Amino acid sequence: SAVAFADYNHDGYLDFLLTGSKIDNSKISKLYRNTGTNFTEEIDLTAVSGSSIAFFDYDNDGDLDILISGSDTSNVRIAKIYRNNNGTFSHDTGISLTGASDGAVACGDYDNDGDIDIVLTGDTNSTYISKLYRNTGGSFSQDTGINLPGVTGGSVVFGDYDNDGYLDLLLVGYINSSTRISKLYRNNGGSFTEN
């Protein structure tokens, strides 16, 4: 399960996205709008469990879009971006990301080009992954210049730990059923080295 708060419709109130499994094991992904006095169910997105979510503005239009990954109702691993067009969301089918569940997502401009990039981790049902996707003006391509170990059941986060103006990367999780790792990667101006 995952939850994230954001003011997606610019009305001054924090809304939230909730994903995961309900008590009856059915899967959900629901966006709730904050009216100022309560929350109303706004839209349903692809229902997932083992999910990770993030609000971020991938197309630089000033609206917060949604990244969601997990296992859908057919147990297919997905990773989708929903474009926010003035409060209305649609799946951007032009973007292809590797589907994964039981992982994590992080968003940040690691190459300082003004576009928000993505790290996606998790279980594809055949392997564990950790993939860095470079945003090239609203579309994404995998950055194969960094070899991150595939993980599941962990977390990933961007942060500039050395104050050099570049977002570094911290990755934790299981690389197999019994081995857990924690690795810090220093950003050297758009490329990463393990610290």
PDB file of C-alpha atoms in Angstrom:
ATOM      1  CA  SER A   1       0.000   0.000   0.000  1.00  0.00           C
ATOM      2  CA  ALA A   2       1.044   3.565  -0.575  1.00  0.00           C
ATOM      3  CA  VAL A   3      -0.330   7.028   0.091  1.00  0.00           C
ATOM      4  CA  ALA A   4       0.787  10.484  -1.033  1.00  0.00           C
ATOM      5  CA  PHE A   5      -0.522  13.983  -0.388  1.00  0.00           C
ATOM      6  CA  ALA A   6      -0.449  16.824  -2.936  1.00  0.00           C
ATOM      7  CA  ASP A   7      -2.596  19.761  -3.999  1.00  0.00           C
ATOM      8  CA  TYR A   8      -3.155  18.431  -7.521  1.00  0.00           C
ATOM      9  CA  ASN A   9      -5.913  20.944  -8.406  1.00  0.00           C
ATOM     10  CA  HIS A  10      -4.282  24.124  -7.002  1.00  0.00           C
ATOM     11  CA  ASP A  11      -7.169  24.967  -4.643  1.00  0.00           C
ATOM     12  CA  GLY A  12      -4.962  25.345  -1.563  1.00  0.00           C
ATOM     13  CA  TYR A  13      -6.027  22.034   0.034  1.00  0.00           C
ATOM     14  CA  LEU A  14      -3.941  18.863   0.175  1.00  0.00           C
ATOM     15  CA  ASP A  15      -5.592  15.979  -1.671  1.00  0.00           C
ATOM     16  CA  PHE A  16      -4.388  12.379  -1.432  1.00  0.00           C
ATOM     17  CA  LEU A  17      -3.860   9.267  -3.528  1.00  0.00           C
ATOM     18  CA  LEU A  18      -4.353   5.877  -1.857  1.00  0.00           C
ATOM     19  CA  THR A  19      -3.310   2.543  -3.382  1.00  0.00           C
ATOM     20  CA  GLY A  20      -3.147  -1.044  -2.174  1.00  0.00           C
ATOM     21  CA  SER A  21      -5.331  -3.936  -1.057  1.00  0.00           C
ATOM     22  CA  LYS A  22      -8.580  -3.556   0.854  1.00  0.00           C
ATOM     23  CA  ILE A  23      -9.663  -5.888   3.660  1.00  0.00           C
ATOM     24  CA  ASP A  24     -11.323  -8.184   1.085  1.00  0.00           C
ATOM     25  CA  ASN A  25      -7.999  -8.275  -0.873  1.00  0.00           C
ATOM     26  CA  SER A  26      -9.425  -6.301  -3.794  1.00  0.00           C
ATOM     27  CA  LYS A  27      -6.992  -3.719  -5.166  1.00  0.00           C
ATOM     28  CA  ILE A  28      -7.537   0.031  -5.313  1.00  0.00           C
ATOM     29  CA  SER A  29      -5.993   3.259  -6.554  1.00  0.00           C
ATOM     30  CA  LYS A  30      -8.185   6.211  -5.668  1.00  0.00           C
ATOM     31  CA  LEU A  31      -7.565   9.924  -5.727  1.00  0.00           C
ATOM     32  CA  TYR A  32      -9.447  11.850  -3.058  1.00  0.00           C
ATOM     33  CA  ARG A  33     -10.099  15.601  -3.410  1.00  0.00           C
ATOM     34  CA  ASN A  34     -10.012  17.784  -0.323  1.00  0.00           C
ATOM     35  CA  THR A  35     -13.018  20.133  -0.327  1.00  0.00           C
ATOM     36  CA  GLY A  36     -11.788  22.041   2.711  1.00  0.00           C
ATOM     37  CA  THR A  37     -14.206  20.265   5.044  1.00  0.00           C
ATOM     38  CA  ASN A  38     -13.934  16.628   3.910  1.00  0.00           C
ATOM     39  CA  PHE A  39     -12.615  14.360   1.153  1.00  0.00           C
ATOM     40  CA  THR A  40     -14.547  13.171  -1.889  1.00  0.00           C
ATOM     41  CA  GLU A  41     -13.631  10.269  -4.144  1.00  0.00           C
ATOM     42  CA  GLU A  42     -12.462  11.946  -7.315  1.00  0.00           C
ATOM     43  CA  ILE A  43     -11.108   9.317  -9.719  1.00  0.00           C
ATOM     44  CA  ASP A  44     -10.054   5.697  -9.940  1.00  0.00           C
ATOM     45  CA  LEU A  45      -6.684   4.890 -11.475  1.00  0.00           C
ATOM     46  CA  THR A  46      -5.285   1.446 -12.303  1.00  0.00           C
ATOM     47  CA  ALA A  47      -5.903  -0.566  -9.119  1.00  0.00           C
ATOM     48  CA  VAL A  48      -2.665  -1.990  -7.713  1.00  0.00           C
ATOM     49  CA  SER A  49      -1.153  -3.671  -4.682  1.00  0.00           C
ATOM     50  CA  GLY A  50       2.526  -3.829  -3.764  1.00  0.00           C
ATOM     51  CA  SER A  51       2.448  -0.237  -4.906  1.00  0.00           C
ATOM     52  CA  SER A  52       4.628   2.843  -4.988  1.00  0.00           C
ATOM     53  CA  ILE A  53       3.366   6.285  -5.965  1.00  0.00           C
ATOM     54  CA  ALA A  54       4.593   9.831  -6.417  1.00  0.00           C
ATOM     55  CA  PHE A  55       3.229  13.186  -7.454  1.00  0.00           C
ATOM     56  CA  PHE A  56       5.600  15.114  -9.747  1.00  0.00           C
ATOM     57  CA  ASP A  57       5.413  17.503 -12.701  1.00  0.00           C
ATOM     58  CA  TYR A  58       7.048  15.474 -15.470  1.00  0.00           C
ATOM     59  CA  ASP A  59       5.896  17.727 -18.324  1.00  0.00           C
ATOM     60  CA  ASN A  60       6.687  21.086 -16.658  1.00  0.00           C
ATOM     61  CA  ASP A  61       3.171  22.463 -17.157  1.00  0.00           C
ATOM     62  CA  GLY A  62       2.711  23.443 -13.502  1.00  0.00           C
ATOM     63  CA  ASP A  63       0.299  20.566 -12.717  1.00  0.00           C
ATOM     64  CA  LEU A  64       1.293  17.618 -10.514  1.00  0.00           C
ATOM     65  CA  ASP A  65       1.169  14.357 -12.458  1.00  0.00           C
ATOM     66  CA  ILE A  66       1.094  10.856 -10.937  1.00  0.00           C
ATOM     67  CA  LEU A  67       3.568   7.971 -11.141  1.00  0.00           C
ATOM     68  CA  ILE A  68       2.170   4.641  -9.968  1.00  0.00           C
ATOM     69  CA  SER A  69       3.742   1.168  -9.923  1.00  0.00           C
ATOM     70  CA  GLY A  70       2.549  -2.164  -8.590  1.00  0.00           C
ATOM     71  CA  SER A  71       0.669  -5.350  -9.407  1.00  0.00           C
ATOM     72  CA  ASP A  72      -2.705  -4.756 -11.097  1.00  0.00           C
ATOM     73  CA  THR A  73      -5.921  -6.791 -10.739  1.00  0.00           C
ATOM     74  CA  SER A  74      -4.576  -9.374 -13.225  1.00  0.00           C
ATOM     75  CA  ASN A  75      -1.297  -9.528 -11.244  1.00  0.00           C
ATOM     76  CA  VAL A  76       0.552  -7.842 -14.109  1.00  0.00           C
ATOM     77  CA  ARG A  77       3.376  -5.582 -12.925  1.00  0.00           C
ATOM     78  CA  ILE A  78       2.814  -2.018 -14.125  1.00  0.00           C
ATOM     79  CA  ALA A  79       4.460   1.399 -13.982  1.00  0.00           C
ATOM     80  CA  LYS A  80       2.337   4.213 -15.389  1.00  0.00           C
ATOM     81  CA  ILE A  81       2.368   7.969 -15.543  1.00  0.00           C
ATOM     82  CA  TYR A  82      -0.932   9.824 -15.430  1.00  0.00           C
ATOM     83  CA  ARG A  83      -0.809  13.319 -16.918  1.00  0.00           C
ATOM     84  CA  ASN A  84      -2.668  16.026 -15.030  1.00  0.00           C
ATOM     85  CA  ASN A  85      -4.414  18.401 -17.422  1.00  0.00           C
ATOM     86  CA  ASN A  86      -5.977  21.057 -15.167  1.00  0.00           C
ATOM     87  CA  GLY A  87      -7.246  18.458 -12.677  1.00  0.00           C
ATOM     88  CA  THR A  88      -8.168  15.732 -15.178  1.00  0.00           C
ATOM     89  CA  PHE A  89      -5.879  12.694 -15.342  1.00  0.00           C
ATOM     90  CA  SER A  90      -5.117  10.470 -18.333  1.00  0.00           C
ATOM     91  CA  HIS A  91      -2.602   7.663 -18.733  1.00  0.00           C
ATOM     92  CA  ASP A  92       0.296   8.819 -20.930  1.00  0.00           C
ATOM     93  CA  THR A  93       0.558   5.765 -23.183  1.00  0.00           C
ATOM     94  CA  GLY A  94       3.568   7.273 -24.968  1.00  0.00           C
ATOM     95  CA  ILE A  95       5.750   6.592 -21.936  1.00  0.00           C
ATOM     96  CA  SER A  96       7.067   3.061 -21.426  1.00  0.00           C
ATOM     97  CA  LEU A  97       8.472   2.141 -18.014  1.00  0.00           C
ATOM     98  CA  THR A  98       9.330  -1.319 -16.683  1.00  0.00           C
ATOM     99  CA  GLY A  99       6.476  -2.579 -14.514  1.00  0.00           C
ATOM    100  CA  ALA A 100       7.336  -3.663 -10.984  1.00  0.00           C
ATOM    101  CA  SER A 101       5.690  -4.301  -7.626  1.00  0.00           C
ATOM    102  CA  ASP A 102       6.903  -4.330  -4.023  1.00  0.00           C
ATOM    103  CA  GLY A 103       9.410  -1.611  -4.810  1.00  0.00           C
ATOM    104  CA  ALA A 104       9.815   2.118  -4.572  1.00  0.00           C
ATOM    105  CA  VAL A 105       9.857   5.214  -6.757  1.00  0.00           C
ATOM    106  CA  ALA A 106      11.719   8.493  -6.393  1.00  0.00           C
ATOM    107  CA  CYS A 107      11.533  11.626  -8.497  1.00  0.00           C
ATOM    108  CA  GLY A 108      14.185  14.322  -8.829  1.00  0.00           C
ATOM    109  CA  ASP A 109      16.206  16.280 -11.384  1.00  0.00           C
ATOM    110  CA  TYR A 110      19.487  14.383 -11.070  1.00  0.00           C
ATOM    111  CA  ASP A 111      21.005  15.851 -14.261  1.00  0.00           C
ATOM    112  CA  ASN A 112      19.979  19.474 -13.492  1.00  0.00           C
ATOM    113  CA  ASP A 113      18.315  19.978 -16.880  1.00  0.00           C
ATOM    114  CA  GLY A 114      15.048  21.281 -15.405  1.00  0.00           C
ATOM    115  CA  ASP A 115      13.095  18.037 -15.997  1.00  0.00           C
ATOM    116  CA  ILE A 116      12.143  15.656 -13.184  1.00  0.00           C
ATOM    117  CA  ASP A 117      13.691  12.192 -13.599  1.00  0.00           C
ATOM    118  CA  ILE A 118      12.613   8.846 -12.073  1.00  0.00           C
ATOM    119  CA  VAL A 119      14.147   5.925 -10.201  1.00  0.00           C
ATOM    120  CA  LEU A 120      11.965   2.806 -10.183  1.00  0.00           C
ATOM    121  CA  THR A 121      12.699  -0.349  -8.153  1.00  0.00           C
ATOM    122  CA  GLY A 122      10.895  -3.611  -7.481  1.00  0.00           C
ATOM    123  CA  ASP A 123      10.001  -7.113  -8.606  1.00  0.00           C
ATOM    124  CA  THR A 124       9.062  -7.580 -12.279  1.00  0.00           C
ATOM    125  CA  ASN A 125       7.910 -11.151 -11.542  1.00  0.00           C
ATOM    126  CA  SER A 126      11.087 -12.462 -13.175  1.00  0.00           C
ATOM    127  CA  THR A 127      13.824 -10.281 -11.678  1.00  0.00           C
ATOM    128  CA  TYR A 128      14.476  -7.429  -9.267  1.00  0.00           C
ATOM    129  CA  ILE A 129      15.186  -4.045 -10.839  1.00  0.00           C
ATOM    130  CA  SER A 130      16.482  -0.575 -10.021  1.00  0.00           C
ATOM    131  CA  LYS A 131      16.213   1.633 -13.086  1.00  0.00           C
ATOM    132  CA  LEU A 132      17.021   5.280 -13.546  1.00  0.00           C
ATOM    133  CA  TYR A 133      14.945   7.041 -16.210  1.00  0.00           C
ATOM    134  CA  ARG A 134      16.084  10.380 -17.631  1.00  0.00           C
ATOM    135  CA  ASN A 135      13.321  12.847 -18.488  1.00  0.00           C
ATOM    136  CA  THR A 136      14.034  14.347 -21.901  1.00  0.00           C
ATOM    137  CA  GLY A 137      11.347  16.997 -22.063  1.00  0.00           C
ATOM    138  CA  GLY A 138       8.301  14.924 -21.107  1.00  0.00           C
ATOM    139  CA  SER A 139       9.457  11.519 -22.353  1.00  0.00           C
ATOM    140  CA  PHE A 140      11.729   9.057 -20.566  1.00  0.00           C
ATOM    141  CA  SER A 141      14.702   6.908 -21.537  1.00  0.00           C
ATOM    142  CA  GLN A 142      16.576   4.541 -19.272  1.00  0.00           C
ATOM    143  CA  ASP A 143      19.990   5.828 -18.211  1.00  0.00           C
ATOM    144  CA  THR A 144      22.161   2.754 -18.704  1.00  0.00           C
ATOM    145  CA  GLY A 145      25.286   4.637 -17.595  1.00  0.00           C
ATOM    146  CA  ILE A 146      24.630   3.639 -13.999  1.00  0.00           C
ATOM    147  CA  ASN A 147      24.442   0.018 -12.950  1.00  0.00           C
ATOM    148  CA  LEU A 148      22.190  -0.099  -9.899  1.00  0.00           C
ATOM    149  CA  PRO A 149      21.569  -3.443  -8.173  1.00  0.00           C
ATOM    150  CA  GLY A 150      17.991  -4.632  -8.560  1.00  0.00           C
ATOM    151  CA  VAL A 151      16.068  -4.562  -5.279  1.00  0.00           C
ATOM    152  CA  THR A 152      12.635  -5.296  -3.904  1.00  0.00           C
ATOM    153  CA  GLY A 153      11.008  -4.508  -0.563  1.00  0.00           C
ATOM    154  CA  GLY A 154      13.098  -1.417  -0.062  1.00  0.00           C
ATOM    155  CA  SER A 155      13.249   2.293  -0.585  1.00  0.00           C
ATOM    156  CA  VAL A 156      14.968   4.820  -2.816  1.00  0.00           C
ATOM    157  CA  VAL A 157      15.444   8.552  -2.344  1.00  0.00           C
ATOM    158  CA  PHE A 158      17.223  11.481  -3.987  1.00  0.00           C
ATOM    159  CA  GLY A 159      19.094  13.994  -1.821  1.00  0.00           C
ATOM    160  CA  ASP A 160      22.151  16.231  -2.144  1.00  0.00           C
ATOM    161  CA  TYR A 161      24.175  14.894   0.800  1.00  0.00           C
ATOM    162  CA  ASP A 162      27.437  16.606  -0.236  1.00  0.00           C
ATOM    163  CA  ASN A 163      25.917  20.014  -1.074  1.00  0.00           C
ATOM    164  CA  ASP A 164      27.426  20.153  -4.566  1.00  0.00           C
ATOM    165  CA  GLY A 165      24.137  21.021  -6.285  1.00  0.00           C
ATOM    166  CA  TYR A 166      23.539  17.511  -7.671  1.00  0.00           C
ATOM    167  CA  LEU A 167      21.025  15.010  -6.303  1.00  0.00           C
ATOM    168  CA  ASP A 168      22.685  11.872  -4.960  1.00  0.00           C
ATOM    169  CA  LEU A 169      20.884   8.544  -4.576  1.00  0.00           C
ATOM    170  CA  LEU A 170      20.318   6.243  -1.597  1.00  0.00           C
ATOM    171  CA  LEU A 171      19.041   2.749  -2.405  1.00  0.00           C
ATOM    172  CA  VAL A 172      18.030   0.027   0.074  1.00  0.00           C
ATOM    173  CA  GLY A 173      16.277  -3.310  -0.339  1.00  0.00           C
ATOM    174  CA  TYR A 174      16.618  -7.040  -0.868  1.00  0.00           C
ATOM    175  CA  ILE A 175      18.771  -8.259  -3.770  1.00  0.00           C
ATOM    176  CA  ASN A 176      17.596 -11.815  -3.057  1.00  0.00           C
ATOM    177  CA  SER A 177      15.401 -13.506  -0.454  1.00  0.00           C
ATOM    178  CA  SER A 178      17.993 -13.174   2.338  1.00  0.00           C
ATOM    179  CA  THR A 179      20.416 -10.376   1.427  1.00  0.00           C
ATOM    180  CA  ARG A 180      19.546  -6.753   2.135  1.00  0.00           C
ATOM    181  CA  ILE A 181      21.696  -3.882   0.883  1.00  0.00           C
ATOM    182  CA  SER A 182      22.033  -0.185   1.570  1.00  0.00           C
ATOM    183  CA  LYS A 183      24.028   1.783  -0.995  1.00  0.00           C
ATOM    184  CA  LEU A 184      24.755   5.463  -1.420  1.00  0.00           C
ATOM    185  CA  TYR A 185      25.595   6.785  -4.881  1.00  0.00           C
ATOM    186  CA  ARG A 186      27.329  10.151  -5.331  1.00  0.00           C
ATOM    187  CA  ASN A 187      26.174  12.222  -8.295  1.00  0.00           C
ATOM    188  CA  ASN A 188      29.197  13.553 -10.184  1.00  0.00           C
ATOM    189  CA  GLY A 189      27.343  15.982 -12.419  1.00  0.00           C
ATOM    190  CA  GLY A 190      24.870  13.559 -13.987  1.00  0.00           C
ATOM    191  CA  SER A 191      26.704  10.255 -13.473  1.00  0.00           C
ATOM    192  CA  PHE A 192      26.836   8.197 -10.274  1.00  0.00           C
ATOM    193  CA  THR A 193      29.558   6.374  -8.357  1.00  0.00           C
ATOM    194  CA  GLU A 194      28.974   4.157  -5.349  1.00  0.00           C
ATOM    195  CA  ASN A 195      30.160   5.795  -2.151  1.00  0.00           C
TER     196      ASN A 195
END
